[in-house]
XYZ file of C-alpha atoms in Angstrom:
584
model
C -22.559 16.422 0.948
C -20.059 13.930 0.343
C -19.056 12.733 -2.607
C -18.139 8.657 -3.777
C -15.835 7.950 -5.632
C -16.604 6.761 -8.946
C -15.077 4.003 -10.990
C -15.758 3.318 -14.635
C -18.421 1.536 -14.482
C -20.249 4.076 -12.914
C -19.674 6.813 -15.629
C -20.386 4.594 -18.152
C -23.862 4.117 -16.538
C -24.193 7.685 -15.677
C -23.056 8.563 -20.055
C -26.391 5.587 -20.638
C -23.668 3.723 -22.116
C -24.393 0.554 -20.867
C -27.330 -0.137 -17.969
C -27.801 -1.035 -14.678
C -28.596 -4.480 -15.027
C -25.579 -4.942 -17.338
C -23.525 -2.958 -15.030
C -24.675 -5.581 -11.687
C -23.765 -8.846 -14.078
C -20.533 -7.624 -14.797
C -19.737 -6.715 -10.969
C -20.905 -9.975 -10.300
C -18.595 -11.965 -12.610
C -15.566 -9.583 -11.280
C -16.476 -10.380 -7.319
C -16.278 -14.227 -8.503
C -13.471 -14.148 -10.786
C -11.522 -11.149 -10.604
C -10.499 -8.870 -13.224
C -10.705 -4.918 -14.354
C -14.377 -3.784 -14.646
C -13.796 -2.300 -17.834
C -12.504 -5.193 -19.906
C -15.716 -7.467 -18.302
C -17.739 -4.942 -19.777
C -16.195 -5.140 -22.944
C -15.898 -8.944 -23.238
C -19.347 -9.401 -21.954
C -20.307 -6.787 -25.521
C -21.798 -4.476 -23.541
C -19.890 -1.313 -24.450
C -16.555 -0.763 -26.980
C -13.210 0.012 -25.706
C -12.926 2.972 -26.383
C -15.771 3.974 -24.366
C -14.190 2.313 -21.655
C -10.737 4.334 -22.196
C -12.670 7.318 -22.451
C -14.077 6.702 -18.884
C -10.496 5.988 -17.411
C -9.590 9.357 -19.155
C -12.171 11.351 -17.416
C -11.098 9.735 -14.364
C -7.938 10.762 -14.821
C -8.327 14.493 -16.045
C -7.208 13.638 -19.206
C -8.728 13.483 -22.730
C -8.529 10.268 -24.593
C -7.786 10.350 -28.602
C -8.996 7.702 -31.236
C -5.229 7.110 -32.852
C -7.182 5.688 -36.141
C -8.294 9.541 -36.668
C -5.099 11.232 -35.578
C -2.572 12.225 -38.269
C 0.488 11.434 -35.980
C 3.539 14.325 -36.542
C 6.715 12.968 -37.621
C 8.742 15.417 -36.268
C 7.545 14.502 -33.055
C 8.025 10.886 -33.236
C 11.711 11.861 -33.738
C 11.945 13.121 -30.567
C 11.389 9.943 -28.612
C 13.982 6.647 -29.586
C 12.147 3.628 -30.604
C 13.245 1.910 -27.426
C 11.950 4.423 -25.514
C 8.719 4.696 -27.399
C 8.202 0.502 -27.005
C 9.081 0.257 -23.614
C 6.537 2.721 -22.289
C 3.838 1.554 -24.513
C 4.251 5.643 -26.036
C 3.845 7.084 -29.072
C 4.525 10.988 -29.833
C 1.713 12.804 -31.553
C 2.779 16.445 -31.851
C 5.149 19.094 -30.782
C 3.793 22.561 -29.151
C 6.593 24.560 -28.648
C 7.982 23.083 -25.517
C 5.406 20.504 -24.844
C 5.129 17.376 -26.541
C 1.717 14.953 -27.089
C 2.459 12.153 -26.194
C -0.420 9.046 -26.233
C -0.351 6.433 -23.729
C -2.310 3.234 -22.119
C -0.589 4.067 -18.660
C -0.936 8.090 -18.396
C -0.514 7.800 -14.584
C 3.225 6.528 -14.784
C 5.714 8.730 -13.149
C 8.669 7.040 -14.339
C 7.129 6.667 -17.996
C 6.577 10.645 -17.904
C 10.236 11.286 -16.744
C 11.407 8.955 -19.039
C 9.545 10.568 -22.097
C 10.568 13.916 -20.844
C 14.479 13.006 -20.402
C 14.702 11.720 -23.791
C 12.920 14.185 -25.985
C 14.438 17.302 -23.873
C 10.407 18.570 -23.811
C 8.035 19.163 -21.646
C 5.367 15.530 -21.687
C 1.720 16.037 -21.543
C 0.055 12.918 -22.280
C -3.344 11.737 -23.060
C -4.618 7.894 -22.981
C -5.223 5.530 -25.833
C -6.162 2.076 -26.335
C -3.151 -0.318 -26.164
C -3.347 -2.066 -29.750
C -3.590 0.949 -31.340
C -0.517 2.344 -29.537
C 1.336 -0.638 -30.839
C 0.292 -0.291 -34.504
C 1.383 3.223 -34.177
C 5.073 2.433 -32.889
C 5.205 -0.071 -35.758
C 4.023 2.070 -38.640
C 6.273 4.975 -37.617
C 9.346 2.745 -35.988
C 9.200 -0.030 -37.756
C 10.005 -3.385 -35.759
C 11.407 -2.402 -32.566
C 13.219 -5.320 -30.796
C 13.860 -5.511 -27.380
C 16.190 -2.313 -28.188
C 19.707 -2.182 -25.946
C 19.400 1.210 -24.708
C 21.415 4.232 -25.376
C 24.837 4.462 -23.822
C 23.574 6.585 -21.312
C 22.085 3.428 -19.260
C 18.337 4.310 -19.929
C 17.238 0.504 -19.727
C 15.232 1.069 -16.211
C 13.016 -2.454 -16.489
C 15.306 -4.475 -14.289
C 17.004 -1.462 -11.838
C 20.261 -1.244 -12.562
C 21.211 -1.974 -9.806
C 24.300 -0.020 -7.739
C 26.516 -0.444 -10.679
C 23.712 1.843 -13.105
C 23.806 3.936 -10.037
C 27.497 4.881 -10.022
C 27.465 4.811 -13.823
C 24.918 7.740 -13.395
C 26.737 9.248 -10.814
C 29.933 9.854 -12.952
C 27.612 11.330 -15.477
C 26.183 13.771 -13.197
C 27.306 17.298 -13.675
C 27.561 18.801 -10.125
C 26.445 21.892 -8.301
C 28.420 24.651 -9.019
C 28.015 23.720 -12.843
C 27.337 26.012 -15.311
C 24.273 26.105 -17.579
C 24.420 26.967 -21.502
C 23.758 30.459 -20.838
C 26.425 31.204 -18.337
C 24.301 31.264 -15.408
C 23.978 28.813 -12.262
C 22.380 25.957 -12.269
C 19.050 25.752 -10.720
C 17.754 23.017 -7.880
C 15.247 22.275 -10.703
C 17.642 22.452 -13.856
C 19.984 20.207 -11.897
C 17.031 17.477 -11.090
C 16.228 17.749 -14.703
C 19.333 16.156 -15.482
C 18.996 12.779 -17.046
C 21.681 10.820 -14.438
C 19.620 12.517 -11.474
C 16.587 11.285 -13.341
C 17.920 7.692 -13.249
C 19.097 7.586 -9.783
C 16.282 8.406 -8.798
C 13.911 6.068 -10.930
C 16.548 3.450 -9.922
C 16.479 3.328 -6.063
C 12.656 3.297 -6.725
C 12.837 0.084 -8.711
C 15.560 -1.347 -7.307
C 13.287 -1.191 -3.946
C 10.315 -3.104 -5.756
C 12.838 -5.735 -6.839
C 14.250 -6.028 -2.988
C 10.065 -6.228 -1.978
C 10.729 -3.299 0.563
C 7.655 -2.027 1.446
C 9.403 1.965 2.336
C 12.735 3.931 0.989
C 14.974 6.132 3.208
C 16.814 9.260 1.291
C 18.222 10.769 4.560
C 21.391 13.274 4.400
C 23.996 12.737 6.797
C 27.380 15.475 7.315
C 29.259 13.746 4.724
C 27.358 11.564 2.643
C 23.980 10.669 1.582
C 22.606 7.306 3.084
C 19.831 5.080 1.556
C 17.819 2.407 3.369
C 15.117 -0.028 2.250
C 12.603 -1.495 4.688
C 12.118 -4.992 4.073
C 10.138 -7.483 5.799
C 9.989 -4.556 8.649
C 13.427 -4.251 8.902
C 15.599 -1.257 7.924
C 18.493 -2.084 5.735
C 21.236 0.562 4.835
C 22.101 -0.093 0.917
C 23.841 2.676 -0.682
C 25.745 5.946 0.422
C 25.468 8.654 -2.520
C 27.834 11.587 -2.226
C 26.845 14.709 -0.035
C 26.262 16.941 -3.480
C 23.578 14.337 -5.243
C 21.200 15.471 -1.795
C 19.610 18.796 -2.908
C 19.391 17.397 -7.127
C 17.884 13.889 -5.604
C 15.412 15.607 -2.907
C 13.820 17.929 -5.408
C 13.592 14.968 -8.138
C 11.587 13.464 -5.773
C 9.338 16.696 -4.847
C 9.023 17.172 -8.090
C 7.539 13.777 -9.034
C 5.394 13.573 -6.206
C 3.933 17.174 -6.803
C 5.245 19.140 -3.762
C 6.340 22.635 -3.693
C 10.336 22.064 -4.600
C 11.184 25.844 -2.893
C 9.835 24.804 0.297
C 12.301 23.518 2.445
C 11.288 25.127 6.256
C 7.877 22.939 6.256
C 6.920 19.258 6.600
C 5.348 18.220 2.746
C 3.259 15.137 1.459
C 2.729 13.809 -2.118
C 2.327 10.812 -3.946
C 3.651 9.018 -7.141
C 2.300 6.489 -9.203
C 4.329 4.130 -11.093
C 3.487 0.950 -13.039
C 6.558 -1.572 -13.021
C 7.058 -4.974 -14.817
C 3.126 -4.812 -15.153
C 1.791 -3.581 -11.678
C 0.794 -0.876 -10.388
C 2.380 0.716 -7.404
C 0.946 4.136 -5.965
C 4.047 6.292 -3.589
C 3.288 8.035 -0.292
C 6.431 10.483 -0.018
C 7.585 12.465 3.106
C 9.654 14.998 3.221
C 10.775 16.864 6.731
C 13.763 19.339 7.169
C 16.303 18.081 9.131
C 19.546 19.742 10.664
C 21.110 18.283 7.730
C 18.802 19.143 4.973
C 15.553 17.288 3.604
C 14.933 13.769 4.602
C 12.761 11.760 1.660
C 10.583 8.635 3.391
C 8.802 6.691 0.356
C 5.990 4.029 1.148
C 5.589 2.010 -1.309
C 2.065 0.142 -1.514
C 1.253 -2.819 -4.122
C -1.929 -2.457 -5.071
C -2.404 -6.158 -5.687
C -1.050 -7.143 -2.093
C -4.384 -6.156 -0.514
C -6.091 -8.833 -3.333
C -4.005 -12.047 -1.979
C -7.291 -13.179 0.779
C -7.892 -13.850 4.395
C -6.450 -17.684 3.985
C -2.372 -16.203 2.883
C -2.840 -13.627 6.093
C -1.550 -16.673 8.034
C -4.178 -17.285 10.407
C -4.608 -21.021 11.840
C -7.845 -22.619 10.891
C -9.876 -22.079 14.582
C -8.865 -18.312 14.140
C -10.018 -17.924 10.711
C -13.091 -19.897 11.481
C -14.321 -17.348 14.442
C -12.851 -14.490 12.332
C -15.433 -15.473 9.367
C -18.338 -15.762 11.674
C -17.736 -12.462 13.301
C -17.418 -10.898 9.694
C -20.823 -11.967 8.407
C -22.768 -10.793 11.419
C -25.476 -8.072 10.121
C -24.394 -5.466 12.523
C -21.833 -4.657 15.306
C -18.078 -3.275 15.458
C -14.953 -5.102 14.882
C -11.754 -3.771 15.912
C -8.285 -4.245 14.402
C -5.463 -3.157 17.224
C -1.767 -3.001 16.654
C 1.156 -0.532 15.797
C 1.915 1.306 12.606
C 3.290 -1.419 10.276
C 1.190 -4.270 11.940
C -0.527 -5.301 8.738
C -3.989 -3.781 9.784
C -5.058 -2.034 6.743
C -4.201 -5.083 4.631
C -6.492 -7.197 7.209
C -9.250 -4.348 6.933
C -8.877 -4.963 2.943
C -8.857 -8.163 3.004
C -11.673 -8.690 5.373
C -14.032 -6.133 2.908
C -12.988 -8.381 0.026
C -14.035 -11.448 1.085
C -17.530 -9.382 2.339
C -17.610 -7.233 -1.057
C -20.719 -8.670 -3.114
C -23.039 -7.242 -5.460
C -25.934 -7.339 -2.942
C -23.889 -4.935 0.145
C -23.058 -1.613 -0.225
C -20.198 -0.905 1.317
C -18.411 2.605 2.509
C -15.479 3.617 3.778
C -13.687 6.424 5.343
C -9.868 6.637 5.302
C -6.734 8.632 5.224
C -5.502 8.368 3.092
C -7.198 5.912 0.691
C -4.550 3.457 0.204
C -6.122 0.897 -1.699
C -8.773 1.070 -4.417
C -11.409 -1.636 -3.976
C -13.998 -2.522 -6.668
C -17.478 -2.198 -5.435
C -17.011 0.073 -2.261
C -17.202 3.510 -2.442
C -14.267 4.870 -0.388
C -14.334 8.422 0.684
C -10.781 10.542 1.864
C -10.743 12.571 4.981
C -10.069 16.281 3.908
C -10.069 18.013 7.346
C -9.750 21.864 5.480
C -12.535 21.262 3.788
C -14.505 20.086 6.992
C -14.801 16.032 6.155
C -13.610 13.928 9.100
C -13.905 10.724 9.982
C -17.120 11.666 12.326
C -18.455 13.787 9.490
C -18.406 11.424 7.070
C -20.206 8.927 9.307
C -22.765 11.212 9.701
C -23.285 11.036 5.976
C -22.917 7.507 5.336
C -26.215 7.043 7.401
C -28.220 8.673 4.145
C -26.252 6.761 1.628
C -28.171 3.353 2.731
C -24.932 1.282 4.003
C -24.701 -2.377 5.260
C -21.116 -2.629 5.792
C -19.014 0.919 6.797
C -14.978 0.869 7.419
C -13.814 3.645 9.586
C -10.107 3.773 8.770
C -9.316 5.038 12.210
C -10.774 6.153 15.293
C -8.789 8.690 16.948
C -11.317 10.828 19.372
C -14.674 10.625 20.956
C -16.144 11.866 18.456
C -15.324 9.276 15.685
C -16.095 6.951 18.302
C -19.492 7.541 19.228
C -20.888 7.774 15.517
C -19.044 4.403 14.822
C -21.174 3.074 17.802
C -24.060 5.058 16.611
C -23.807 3.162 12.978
C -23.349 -0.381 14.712
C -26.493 0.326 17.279
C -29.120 1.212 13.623
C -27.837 -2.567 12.365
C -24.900 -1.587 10.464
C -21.284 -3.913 10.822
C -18.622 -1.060 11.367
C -15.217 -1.908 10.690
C -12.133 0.139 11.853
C -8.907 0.271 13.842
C -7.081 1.665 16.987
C -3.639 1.590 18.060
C -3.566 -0.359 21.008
C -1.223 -3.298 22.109
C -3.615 -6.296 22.757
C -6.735 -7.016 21.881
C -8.499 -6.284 25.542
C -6.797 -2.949 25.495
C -9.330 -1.727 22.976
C -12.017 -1.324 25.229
C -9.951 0.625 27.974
C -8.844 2.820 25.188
C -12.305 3.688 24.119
C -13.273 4.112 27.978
C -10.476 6.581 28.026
C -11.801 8.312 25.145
C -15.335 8.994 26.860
C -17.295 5.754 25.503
C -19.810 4.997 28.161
C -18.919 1.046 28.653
C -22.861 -0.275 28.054
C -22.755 1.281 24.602
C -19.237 -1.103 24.019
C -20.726 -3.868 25.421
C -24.352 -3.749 23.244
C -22.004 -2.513 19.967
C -18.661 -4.734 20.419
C -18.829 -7.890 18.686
C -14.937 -8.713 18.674
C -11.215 -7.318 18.944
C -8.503 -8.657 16.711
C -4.909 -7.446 17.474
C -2.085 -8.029 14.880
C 1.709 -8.341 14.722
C 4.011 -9.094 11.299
C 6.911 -11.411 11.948
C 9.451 -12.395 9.505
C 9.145 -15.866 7.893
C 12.094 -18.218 7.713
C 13.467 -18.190 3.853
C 12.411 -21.136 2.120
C 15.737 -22.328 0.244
C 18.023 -22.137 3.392
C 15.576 -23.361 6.238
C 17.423 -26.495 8.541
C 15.753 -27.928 11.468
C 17.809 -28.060 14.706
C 17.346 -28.576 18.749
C 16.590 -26.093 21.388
C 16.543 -26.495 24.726
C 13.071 -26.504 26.164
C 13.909 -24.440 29.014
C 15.139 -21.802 25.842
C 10.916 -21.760 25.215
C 9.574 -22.144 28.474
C 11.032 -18.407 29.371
C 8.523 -17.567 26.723
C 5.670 -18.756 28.768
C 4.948 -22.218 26.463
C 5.400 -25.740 27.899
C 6.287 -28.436 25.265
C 3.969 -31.111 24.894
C 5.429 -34.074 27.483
C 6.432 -34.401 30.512
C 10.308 -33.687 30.999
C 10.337 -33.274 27.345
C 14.291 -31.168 27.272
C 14.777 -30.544 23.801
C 12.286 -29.402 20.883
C 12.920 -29.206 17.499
C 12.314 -25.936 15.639
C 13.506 -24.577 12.545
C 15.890 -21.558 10.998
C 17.394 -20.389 8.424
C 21.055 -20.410 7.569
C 21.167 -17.461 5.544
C 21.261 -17.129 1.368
C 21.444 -15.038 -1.850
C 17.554 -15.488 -1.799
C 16.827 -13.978 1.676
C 20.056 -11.389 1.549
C 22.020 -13.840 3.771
C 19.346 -13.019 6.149
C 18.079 -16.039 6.688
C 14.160 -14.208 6.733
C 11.853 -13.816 3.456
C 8.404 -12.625 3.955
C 6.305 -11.836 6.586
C 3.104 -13.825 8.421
C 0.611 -12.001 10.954
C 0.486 -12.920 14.427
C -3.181 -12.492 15.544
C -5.159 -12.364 18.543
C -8.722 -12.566 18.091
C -11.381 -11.836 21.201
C -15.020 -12.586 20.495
C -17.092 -10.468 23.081
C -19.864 -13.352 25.260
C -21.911 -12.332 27.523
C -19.137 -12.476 30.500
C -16.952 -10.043 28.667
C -20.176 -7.972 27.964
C -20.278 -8.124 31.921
C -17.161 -7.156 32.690
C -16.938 -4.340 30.257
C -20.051 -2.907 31.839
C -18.661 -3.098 35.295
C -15.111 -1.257 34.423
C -13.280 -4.554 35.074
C -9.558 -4.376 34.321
C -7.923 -5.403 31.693
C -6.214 -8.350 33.031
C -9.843 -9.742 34.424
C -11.064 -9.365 30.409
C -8.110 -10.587 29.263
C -8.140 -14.004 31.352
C -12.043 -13.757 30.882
C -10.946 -14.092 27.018
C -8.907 -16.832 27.500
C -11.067 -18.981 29.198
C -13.481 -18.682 25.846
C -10.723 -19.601 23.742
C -8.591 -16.719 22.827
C -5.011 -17.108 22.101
C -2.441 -14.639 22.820
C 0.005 -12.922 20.592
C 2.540 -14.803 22.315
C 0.781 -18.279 22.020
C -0.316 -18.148 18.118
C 3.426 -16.647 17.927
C 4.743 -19.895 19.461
C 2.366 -21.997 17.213
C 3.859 -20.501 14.564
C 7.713 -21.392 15.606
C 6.330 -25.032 16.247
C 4.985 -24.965 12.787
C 8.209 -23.967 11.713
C 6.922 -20.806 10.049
C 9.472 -18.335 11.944
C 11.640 -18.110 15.052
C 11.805 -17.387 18.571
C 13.862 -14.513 18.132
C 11.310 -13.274 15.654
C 8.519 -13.584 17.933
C 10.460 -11.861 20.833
C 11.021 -8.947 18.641
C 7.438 -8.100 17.350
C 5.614 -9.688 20.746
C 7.131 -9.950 23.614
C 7.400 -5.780 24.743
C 4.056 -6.409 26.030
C 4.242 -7.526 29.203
C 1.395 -10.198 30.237
């Protein structure tokens, strides 16, 4: 049996707090204009708000507390410094011997937690309350807090601070080999207790955010420590930390993401979720043993990024215009091809966005779920327990779907019940690393898919690249030889046309003298006719589907690449990188 995921909507309709039909207006006002689920509910009078923040608790394993009942300890309250206490939206309810209450409207914030915990010197357990109440709280017991300098240790972590709040930390940082107030060694976890560890830590996190990296780098090397950001695909070295911050740093980071911090012969996963400058931003960490020690990878994923719509994706009009029909067809599969980092899950989201409506019910399969999506009931692969991809399939059929998303299909398996679900009138959405769009179908040949059941199933193949869009404030127009572009495989319009103008940029503080900032997909979209249907039958090549594709009015990676230098939306250079290894 598999089980949804709920949202709060749903437990408020399962406590007969509010009803079905209230519960179907309010999802329809959120798939039209956006917005939490909770607060429509509340503006729309159909529940209080504390119901509501009692259903986020539950969702969260917590227990939520009605501050206008709660006789709030002092001694508590003078644990945490008023800036500390306004920043985080926190306010201390009571000590138990090394734990301390502490009532929040963002209980899922990592940093927050560590932040509590560092100042008061206690272990933070916290449980949610509504966010006026919180603030009448801080003002009885704090009085007026203004936007409070921090302490001299450097605690102000809102805007970074940057490498020079780094090194200040640093020199605060007692070392290994230290000794602890009972005369013993320090401990890997005493010494990533320590507040400076605490904020070098929290600060290479934000300071990522602020850079828009989308992954962080903590790798050890024989004499130092080096730190990389990945931004707009490309790895950047920022900092080197001294050799002794590795161990401290590494198990900071295990510890905030939940892993076992004694491990250090096995591979480990976690998560952490952070909320910073008012979004929310959930943490996929790595951690491998090296030669050298533990190496920390950190994906960082914006939950509103997968919100922004099909139209900022960058697709030209014709491409979104076939892309929209294929989309609202009642049943078939559509594929979504590319590398790792090729901006496929953020199509996928996107796509089930702009399909989500109150009158589909939509599933999904993933791992891991990266997104949340209102609406669609998203299920999480959990191969010890015995749900797969294929299992979960298999279960979707008896939850009455119209629209399933298959985060991945890897084996035959997956494959065949994807097929399966498209064949009973179902539109299956998923993905498979391949490098072009007509490579899907020789891929899922490979796999065992007998090519009829593609051909009756397949209604289209979209392959995706992300290149690198020319900053803004430093882009200049200049001349390139044609010839420069027609070792690309694109002719410029005219005959014995010999120069072309195109654009670049020239490098700024905006773009990190760069002279990229952003990214744009690169798509190429096949819609399977009947000659395609044909040819896939018949085991035709892939070069015979591909120029079959053309002649309907595909365009190539490389061709809605080299629109997008004409349009002046990136570079050659950038297109060569993320396009032209394949080899047409």
């Amino acid at each position: 049996m598999v089980m949804m995921k709920r949202d709060v909507g749903e437990l408020l309709l399962q406590g007969r707090l509010i009803t079905a039909e209230q519960l179907a207006e309010a999802r329809q006002i959120q798939q039209q204009e956006g917005g939490d689920i909770g607060y429509i509910l509340v503006d729309r009078g159909f529940c209080t708000k504390f119901c509501v923040c009692q259903a986020r608790a539950h969702l969260q394993g917590l227990r939520a507390v009605d501050l206008s009942t709660i006789q709030i300890d002092t001694s508590a309250v003078n644990v945490v410094p008023a800036h500390v206490a306004q920043r985080h939206k926190a306010i201390p309810l009571q000590k138990r011997g090394d734990f301390l209450i502490v009532a929040m409207a963002e209980a899922g914030n990592v940093l927050a937690l560590d932040d509590l915990q560092a100042a008061s010197g206690l272990r933070v357990q916290a449980v949610l309350a509504l966010p006026e109440q919180i603030d009448q709280a801080i003002e009885q017991h704090y009085g007026q807090v203004a936007e409070a300098a921090p302490a001299p240790g450097g605690m102000q972590l809102e805007v970074g601070g940057g490498i020079g709040g780094i090194q200040q930390a640093l020199a605060e940082y007692q070392p290994i080999g230290g000794i602890s107030e009972d005369a013993g060694p320090l401990s890997d976890e005493q010494l990533a207790q320590q507040a400076p560890i605490i904020r070098i830590a929290h600060m290479l996190i934000q300071n990522a955010i602020l850079e828009g990296a989308s992954d962080i780098h903590v790798e050890p090397a024989v004499r130092n420590l080096r730190v990389r950001y990945r931004i707009d695909g490309v790895l950047h070295e920022v900092l080197t930390l001294p050799r002794h911050i590795h161990a401290p740093l590494s198990s900071r980071y295990k510890i905030m993401s939940d892993m076992n911090i004694a491990e250090r012969r096995l591979p480990q996963d976690g998560r952490i979720g952070i909320t910073f400058q008012g979004k929310d931003f959930d943490m996929r960490v790595s951690c491998i043993p090296t030669m050298l020690g533990e190496k920390i990878v950190m994906r960082i994923l914006d939950k509103s990024s997968v919100m922004i719509g099909m139209t900022k994706l960058g697709f030209f009009p014709d491409t979104m215009a076939n892309l929209e029909e294929l989309i609202t067809q009642p049943y078939g599969m559509l594929l979504s091809t590319g590398p790792t980092g090729a901006g496929k899950t953020t199509t996928q989201y996107s796509v089930l966005h702009r399909i989500n409506t109150v009158d589909v019910n939509i599933l999904t399969i993933e791992d891991p779920i990266e997104y949340q999506l209102p609406g669609v009931s998203q299920v999480q692969v959990h191969r010890k327990a015995g749900l797969t991809f294929a299992n979960a399939l298999r279960s979707f059929m008896r939850q009455d779907p119209d629209i399933m998303m298959v985060g991945e299909i890897r084996d035959l398996e997956t494959a065949e019940m994807a097929i399966q679900s498209s064949l009973t009138g179902h539109l299956v959405l998923s993905t498979l690393h391949t490098n072009d769009a007509p490579s899907a179908i020789t891929r899922l040949v490979d796999m065992g898919v007998e090519p009829f059941l593609i051909s009756a199933t397949l209604i289209g193949v979209m392959a995706q690249r992300l290149a690198r869009t020319i900053c803004p404030q430093c882009k200049e127009a200049y001349e390139l030889d044609a010839d420069e572009l027609r070792r690309f495989g694109w002719e410029p319009e005219g005959t014995g046309q010999k120069k072309v103008q195109l654009w670049r940029g020239r490098g700024c503080e905006n773009c990190r003298n760069k002279g990229y900032r952003g990214r744009v997909g690169i798509f190429e979209l096949m819609r399977i006719n009947d000659e395609i249907a044909e040819l896939i039958v018949r085991r035709a090549p892939v070069a015979e589907i591909r120029e079959a594709a053309r002649a309907n009015g595909m365009r190539t990676l490389r061709e809605d690449g080299l629109r997008k230098v004409l349009a002046g939306v990136t570079t050659p250079e950038e297109v060569r990188r993320v396009v032209f290894t394949i080899g047409y």
